[in-house]
Amino acid sequence: DEIDDETRLRKYNASILGYQYRNLELPAALARAQLERLDEYNARRIENCSYLSDRLKDIPGVHVPDVPGGCRHVYWMYTVEFYPEETETDMLPEEFRKAIEKALFMEGVQVGQWQTMPVPCQDIFQTKSGYAASGYPWKFIDEWKNRNYNCGNYPNALDFCRRYTVVAGIHPPNGLELMKKYVHAFEKVFSNLKKVKEHLNDPIIAHYSGDLFRAR
């Protein structure tokens, strides 16, 4: 993965193919034990995220996850999209998202992006260098040879990447007490978008805490 020179955050732009099918005994044992609590963890995430969605959906400019009828969302990630067109600001979607992320971060809400570009736009698909720079599979499978990965063919994915952010902290043991604070932070930020715009270029790196998404 590439690293952004300024923020030291991963861009998630794959340039080569990699395979990691292996697993080790210790993480396998931990995962097996945690599976016994899967239903409990799923229920807590659903409760947390349902609470957020029920309250954030009424804020102009915020779009919450859509859950089709008859389906259950267990929220490995909780993503929201920002639409400045629905507010009284003149910022572009990407500018608006960055400004909101910084403002929410300063209010104590951990937010940020994971994928920063559509998968077909990543270097591995643009260069078709393949596994070990051999060009495999594009050079060796006839039906793959003329495949086109023009980023312009994915306008919805590009638009999503401009608008979305992930709200962290929705996993157990966190509960509704923290979700209420998140809602308060969203309401505060969106009640004063003029002030938010003024801080668009502040040197704030809004993202998850820890090293999961950050390079040392």
mmCIF file of C-alpha atoms in Angstrom:
data_model
loop_
_atom_site.group_PDB
_atom_site.id
_atom_site.type_symbol
_atom_site.label_atom_id
_atom_site.label_comp_id
_atom_site.label_asym_id
_atom_site.label_seq_id
_atom_site.Cartn_x
_atom_site.Cartn_y
_atom_site.Cartn_z
ATOM 1 C CA ASP A 1 0.000 0.000 0.000
ATOM 2 C CA GLU A 2 1.082 3.577 -0.674
ATOM 3 C CA ILE A 3 1.463 6.001 2.217
ATOM 4 C CA ASP A 4 0.354 9.612 2.087
ATOM 5 C CA ASP A 5 3.461 11.714 2.790
ATOM 6 C CA GLU A 6 1.560 14.326 4.795
ATOM 7 C CA THR A 7 -0.828 12.282 6.907
ATOM 8 C CA ARG A 8 1.146 9.008 7.001
ATOM 9 C CA LEU A 9 -2.126 7.201 6.339
ATOM 10 C CA ARG A 10 -2.464 4.303 3.937
ATOM 11 C CA LYS A 11 -3.994 5.098 0.563
ATOM 12 C CA TYR A 12 -5.021 1.487 -0.032
ATOM 13 C CA ASN A 13 -3.696 1.600 -3.574
ATOM 14 C CA ALA A 14 -2.492 -1.913 -4.359
ATOM 15 C CA SER A 15 0.299 -2.103 -6.939
ATOM 16 C CA ILE A 16 0.937 -5.860 -6.857
ATOM 17 C CA LEU A 17 -1.035 -9.035 -6.251
ATOM 18 C CA GLY A 18 -0.546 -10.752 -2.937
ATOM 19 C CA TYR A 19 -1.919 -13.921 -1.429
ATOM 20 C CA GLN A 20 -2.297 -14.546 2.290
ATOM 21 C CA TYR A 21 -4.202 -17.779 2.666
ATOM 22 C CA ARG A 22 -2.273 -18.898 5.721
ATOM 23 C CA ASN A 23 -3.430 -18.747 9.307
ATOM 24 C CA LEU A 24 -1.677 -19.394 12.593
ATOM 25 C CA GLU A 25 -2.772 -21.433 15.586
ATOM 26 C CA LEU A 26 -3.089 -18.564 18.069
ATOM 27 C CA PRO A 27 -5.375 -16.252 16.036
ATOM 28 C CA ALA A 28 -7.377 -19.300 14.936
ATOM 29 C CA ALA A 29 -7.927 -20.299 18.572
ATOM 30 C CA LEU A 30 -8.889 -16.721 19.494
ATOM 31 C CA ALA A 31 -11.339 -16.495 16.589
ATOM 32 C CA ARG A 32 -12.922 -19.827 17.481
ATOM 33 C CA ALA A 33 -13.469 -18.720 21.072
ATOM 34 C CA GLN A 34 -14.927 -15.376 20.011
ATOM 35 C CA LEU A 35 -17.394 -17.059 17.657
ATOM 36 C CA GLU A 36 -19.238 -18.229 20.770
ATOM 37 C CA ARG A 37 -20.095 -14.558 21.407
ATOM 38 C CA LEU A 38 -20.869 -13.643 17.802
ATOM 39 C CA ASP A 39 -24.620 -13.294 18.326
ATOM 40 C CA GLU A 40 -24.041 -11.080 21.359
ATOM 41 C CA TYR A 41 -21.592 -8.852 19.493
ATOM 42 C CA ASN A 42 -23.841 -8.591 16.458
ATOM 43 C CA ALA A 43 -26.798 -7.592 18.623
ATOM 44 C CA ARG A 44 -24.791 -4.829 20.304
ATOM 45 C CA ARG A 45 -23.556 -3.447 16.963
ATOM 46 C CA ILE A 46 -27.073 -3.501 15.534
ATOM 47 C CA GLU A 47 -28.380 -1.659 18.589
ATOM 48 C CA ASN A 48 -25.610 0.951 18.414
ATOM 49 C CA CYS A 49 -25.899 1.568 14.684
ATOM 50 C CA SER A 50 -29.685 1.558 14.635
ATOM 51 C CA TYR A 51 -29.601 4.244 17.304
ATOM 52 C CA LEU A 52 -27.209 6.329 15.212
ATOM 53 C CA SER A 53 -29.205 5.906 12.005
ATOM 54 C CA ASP A 54 -32.526 6.765 13.655
ATOM 55 C CA ARG A 55 -31.112 10.104 14.808
ATOM 56 C CA LEU A 56 -28.586 11.064 12.133
ATOM 57 C CA LYS A 57 -30.985 10.520 9.226
ATOM 58 C CA ASP A 58 -32.867 13.697 10.143
ATOM 59 C CA ILE A 59 -29.764 15.900 9.829
ATOM 60 C CA PRO A 60 -29.710 17.630 6.397
ATOM 61 C CA GLY A 61 -26.642 16.523 4.454
ATOM 62 C CA VAL A 62 -26.182 13.194 6.243
ATOM 63 C CA HIS A 63 -27.105 9.893 4.598
ATOM 64 C CA VAL A 64 -27.064 6.794 6.801
ATOM 65 C CA PRO A 65 -26.741 3.140 5.666
ATOM 66 C CA ASP A 66 -29.782 1.737 3.898
ATOM 67 C CA VAL A 67 -30.968 -1.650 5.138
ATOM 68 C CA PRO A 68 -33.404 -3.318 2.706
ATOM 69 C CA GLY A 69 -36.499 -4.914 4.158
ATOM 70 C CA GLY A 70 -36.023 -8.529 5.157
ATOM 71 C CA CYS A 71 -32.266 -8.034 5.599
ATOM 72 C CA ARG A 72 -30.107 -7.689 8.691
ATOM 73 C CA HIS A 73 -27.014 -5.474 8.702
ATOM 74 C CA VAL A 74 -24.409 -6.477 11.313
ATOM 75 C CA TYR A 75 -22.226 -3.404 10.684
ATOM 76 C CA TRP A 76 -18.640 -4.507 10.384
ATOM 77 C CA MET A 77 -18.261 -0.813 9.562
ATOM 78 C CA TYR A 78 -20.720 2.036 9.998
ATOM 79 C CA THR A 79 -20.469 4.416 7.045
ATOM 80 C CA VAL A 80 -22.260 7.675 6.422
ATOM 81 C CA GLU A 81 -22.243 9.898 3.341
ATOM 82 C CA PHE A 82 -22.243 13.684 3.283
ATOM 83 C CA TYR A 83 -24.232 15.749 0.763
ATOM 84 C CA PRO A 84 -23.419 19.471 0.861
ATOM 85 C CA GLU A 85 -26.077 19.995 -1.822
ATOM 86 C CA GLU A 86 -28.679 19.441 0.888
ATOM 87 C CA THR A 87 -27.226 22.158 3.133
ATOM 88 C CA GLU A 88 -26.581 25.893 2.847
ATOM 89 C CA THR A 89 -22.866 25.505 2.153
ATOM 90 C CA ASP A 90 -21.191 25.890 -1.230
ATOM 91 C CA MET A 91 -18.435 23.351 -0.616
ATOM 92 C CA LEU A 92 -17.753 20.511 -3.028
ATOM 93 C CA PRO A 93 -18.500 16.982 -1.740
ATOM 94 C CA GLU A 94 -14.863 16.070 -1.011
ATOM 95 C CA GLU A 95 -14.158 19.404 0.670
ATOM 96 C CA PHE A 96 -17.323 19.075 2.714
ATOM 97 C CA ARG A 97 -16.471 15.549 3.818
ATOM 98 C CA LYS A 98 -12.952 16.546 4.912
ATOM 99 C CA ALA A 99 -14.210 19.573 6.812
ATOM 100 C CA ILE A 100 -16.890 17.545 8.595
ATOM 101 C CA GLU A 101 -14.383 14.809 9.449
ATOM 102 C CA LYS A 102 -12.057 17.340 11.059
ATOM 103 C CA ALA A 103 -14.865 18.961 12.999
ATOM 104 C CA LEU A 104 -16.210 15.643 14.259
ATOM 105 C CA PHE A 105 -12.696 14.516 15.179
ATOM 106 C CA MET A 106 -12.222 17.647 17.278
ATOM 107 C CA GLU A 107 -15.481 16.768 19.049
ATOM 108 C CA GLY A 108 -14.085 13.348 19.952
ATOM 109 C CA VAL A 109 -15.660 11.244 17.190
ATOM 110 C CA GLN A 110 -13.220 8.922 15.473
ATOM 111 C CA VAL A 111 -13.954 9.093 11.754
ATOM 112 C CA GLY A 112 -12.046 8.566 8.534
ATOM 113 C CA GLN A 113 -11.867 6.679 5.299
ATOM 114 C CA TRP A 114 -10.731 3.136 4.649
ATOM 115 C CA GLN A 115 -10.755 2.653 0.875
ATOM 116 C CA THR A 116 -9.877 5.944 -0.816
ATOM 117 C CA MET A 117 -10.501 4.920 -4.435
ATOM 118 C CA PRO A 118 -12.569 2.347 -6.341
ATOM 119 C CA VAL A 119 -10.785 -0.995 -6.565
ATOM 120 C CA PRO A 120 -10.538 -0.946 -10.408
ATOM 121 C CA CYS A 121 -8.713 2.404 -10.153
ATOM 122 C CA GLN A 122 -5.890 0.925 -8.109
ATOM 123 C CA ASP A 123 -2.500 0.572 -9.782
ATOM 124 C CA ILE A 124 -2.615 -3.222 -10.062
ATOM 125 C CA PHE A 125 -5.585 -2.954 -12.432
ATOM 126 C CA GLN A 126 -4.285 0.098 -14.269
ATOM 127 C CA THR A 127 -0.865 -1.422 -14.998
ATOM 128 C CA LYS A 128 -2.009 -5.072 -15.213
ATOM 129 C CA SER A 129 1.444 -6.044 -13.963
ATOM 130 C CA GLY A 130 -0.049 -9.103 -12.338
ATOM 131 C CA TYR A 131 1.414 -11.594 -9.933
ATOM 132 C CA ALA A 132 5.190 -11.152 -9.502
ATOM 133 C CA ALA A 133 5.107 -8.626 -12.393
ATOM 134 C CA SER A 134 4.391 -11.491 -14.795
ATOM 135 C CA GLY A 135 1.230 -9.922 -16.185
ATOM 136 C CA TYR A 136 -0.813 -12.871 -14.934
ATOM 137 C CA PRO A 137 -3.749 -13.224 -15.420
ATOM 138 C CA TRP A 138 -4.190 -10.452 -17.993
ATOM 139 C CA LYS A 139 -1.492 -11.603 -20.407
ATOM 140 C CA PHE A 140 -2.308 -15.298 -20.188
ATOM 141 C CA ILE A 141 -6.109 -15.598 -20.243
ATOM 142 C CA ASP A 142 -7.693 -14.607 -23.530
ATOM 143 C CA GLU A 143 -10.908 -13.217 -22.068
ATOM 144 C CA TRP A 144 -8.885 -10.974 -19.724
ATOM 145 C CA LYS A 145 -6.481 -9.490 -22.276
ATOM 146 C CA ASN A 146 -8.717 -6.634 -23.426
ATOM 147 C CA ARG A 147 -10.372 -5.815 -20.126
ATOM 148 C CA ASN A 148 -10.678 -2.090 -19.519
ATOM 149 C CA TYR A 149 -10.451 -0.516 -16.081
ATOM 150 C CA ASN A 150 -11.190 3.102 -16.968
ATOM 151 C CA CYS A 151 -12.039 4.868 -13.705
ATOM 152 C CA GLY A 152 -14.670 6.877 -15.518
ATOM 153 C CA ASN A 153 -16.669 3.673 -15.886
ATOM 154 C CA TYR A 154 -17.347 3.688 -12.143
ATOM 155 C CA PRO A 155 -18.983 7.089 -11.449
ATOM 156 C CA ASN A 156 -21.037 5.884 -8.474
ATOM 157 C CA ALA A 157 -17.998 4.388 -6.746
ATOM 158 C CA LEU A 158 -15.971 7.557 -7.387
ATOM 159 C CA ASP A 159 -18.764 9.687 -5.958
ATOM 160 C CA PHE A 160 -19.060 7.446 -2.917
ATOM 161 C CA CYS A 161 -15.326 7.804 -2.212
ATOM 162 C CA ARG A 162 -15.687 11.587 -2.243
ATOM 163 C CA ARG A 163 -18.537 11.545 0.258
ATOM 164 C CA TYR A 164 -18.235 8.693 2.741
ATOM 165 C CA THR A 165 -16.590 8.346 6.101
ATOM 166 C CA VAL A 166 -16.481 5.529 8.633
ATOM 167 C CA VAL A 167 -17.645 6.173 12.188
ATOM 168 C CA ALA A 168 -15.521 4.071 14.535
ATOM 169 C CA GLY A 169 -16.385 2.899 18.029
ATOM 170 C CA ILE A 170 -19.631 1.094 17.204
ATOM 171 C CA HIS A 171 -18.285 -2.302 18.320
ATOM 172 C CA PRO A 172 -18.705 -3.843 21.784
ATOM 173 C CA PRO A 173 -18.055 -3.099 24.574
ATOM 174 C CA ASN A 174 -19.223 0.379 23.507
ATOM 175 C CA GLY A 175 -22.920 0.983 23.952
ATOM 176 C CA LEU A 176 -25.617 3.623 23.705
ATOM 177 C CA GLU A 177 -23.888 5.991 26.109
ATOM 178 C CA LEU A 178 -21.158 6.588 23.535
ATOM 179 C CA MET A 179 -23.651 6.668 20.645
ATOM 180 C CA LYS A 180 -25.542 9.495 22.355
ATOM 181 C CA LYS A 181 -22.328 11.505 22.521
ATOM 182 C CA TYR A 182 -21.737 10.837 18.825
ATOM 183 C CA VAL A 183 -25.209 12.121 17.944
ATOM 184 C CA HIS A 184 -24.628 15.242 20.020
ATOM 185 C CA ALA A 185 -21.338 15.856 18.180
ATOM 186 C CA PHE A 186 -22.997 15.477 14.763
ATOM 187 C CA GLU A 187 -25.792 17.850 15.741
ATOM 188 C CA LYS A 188 -23.296 20.413 17.026
ATOM 189 C CA VAL A 189 -21.135 20.260 13.897
ATOM 190 C CA PHE A 190 -24.023 20.471 11.440
ATOM 191 C CA SER A 191 -25.625 23.344 13.344
ATOM 192 C CA ASN A 192 -22.717 25.635 12.418
ATOM 193 C CA LEU A 193 -21.433 24.691 8.962
ATOM 194 C CA LYS A 194 -20.078 28.195 8.387
ATOM 195 C CA LYS A 195 -17.629 27.632 11.233
ATOM 196 C CA VAL A 196 -16.799 24.158 9.911
ATOM 197 C CA LYS A 197 -15.872 25.607 6.514
ATOM 198 C CA GLU A 198 -13.474 28.074 8.140
ATOM 199 C CA HIS A 199 -11.437 25.149 9.491
ATOM 200 C CA LEU A 200 -11.313 23.119 6.271
ATOM 201 C CA ASN A 201 -7.568 23.649 5.854
ATOM 202 C CA ASP A 202 -6.582 23.250 9.501
ATOM 203 C CA PRO A 203 -3.701 20.757 9.962
ATOM 204 C CA ILE A 204 -5.891 18.110 11.593
ATOM 205 C CA ILE A 205 -5.559 14.433 10.682
ATOM 206 C CA ALA A 206 -8.994 12.964 11.285
ATOM 207 C CA HIS A 207 -8.849 9.200 11.488
ATOM 208 C CA TYR A 208 -8.986 6.155 13.695
ATOM 209 C CA SER A 209 -6.730 6.040 16.723
ATOM 210 C CA GLY A 210 -3.988 3.459 16.976
ATOM 211 C CA ASP A 211 -1.844 2.070 14.187
ATOM 212 C CA LEU A 212 -4.401 0.057 12.243
ATOM 213 C CA PHE A 213 -4.648 2.614 9.420
ATOM 214 C CA ARG A 214 -1.479 4.592 10.068
ATOM 215 C CA ALA A 215 2.126 3.925 9.050
ATOM 216 C CA ARG A 216 4.865 4.427 11.588
#
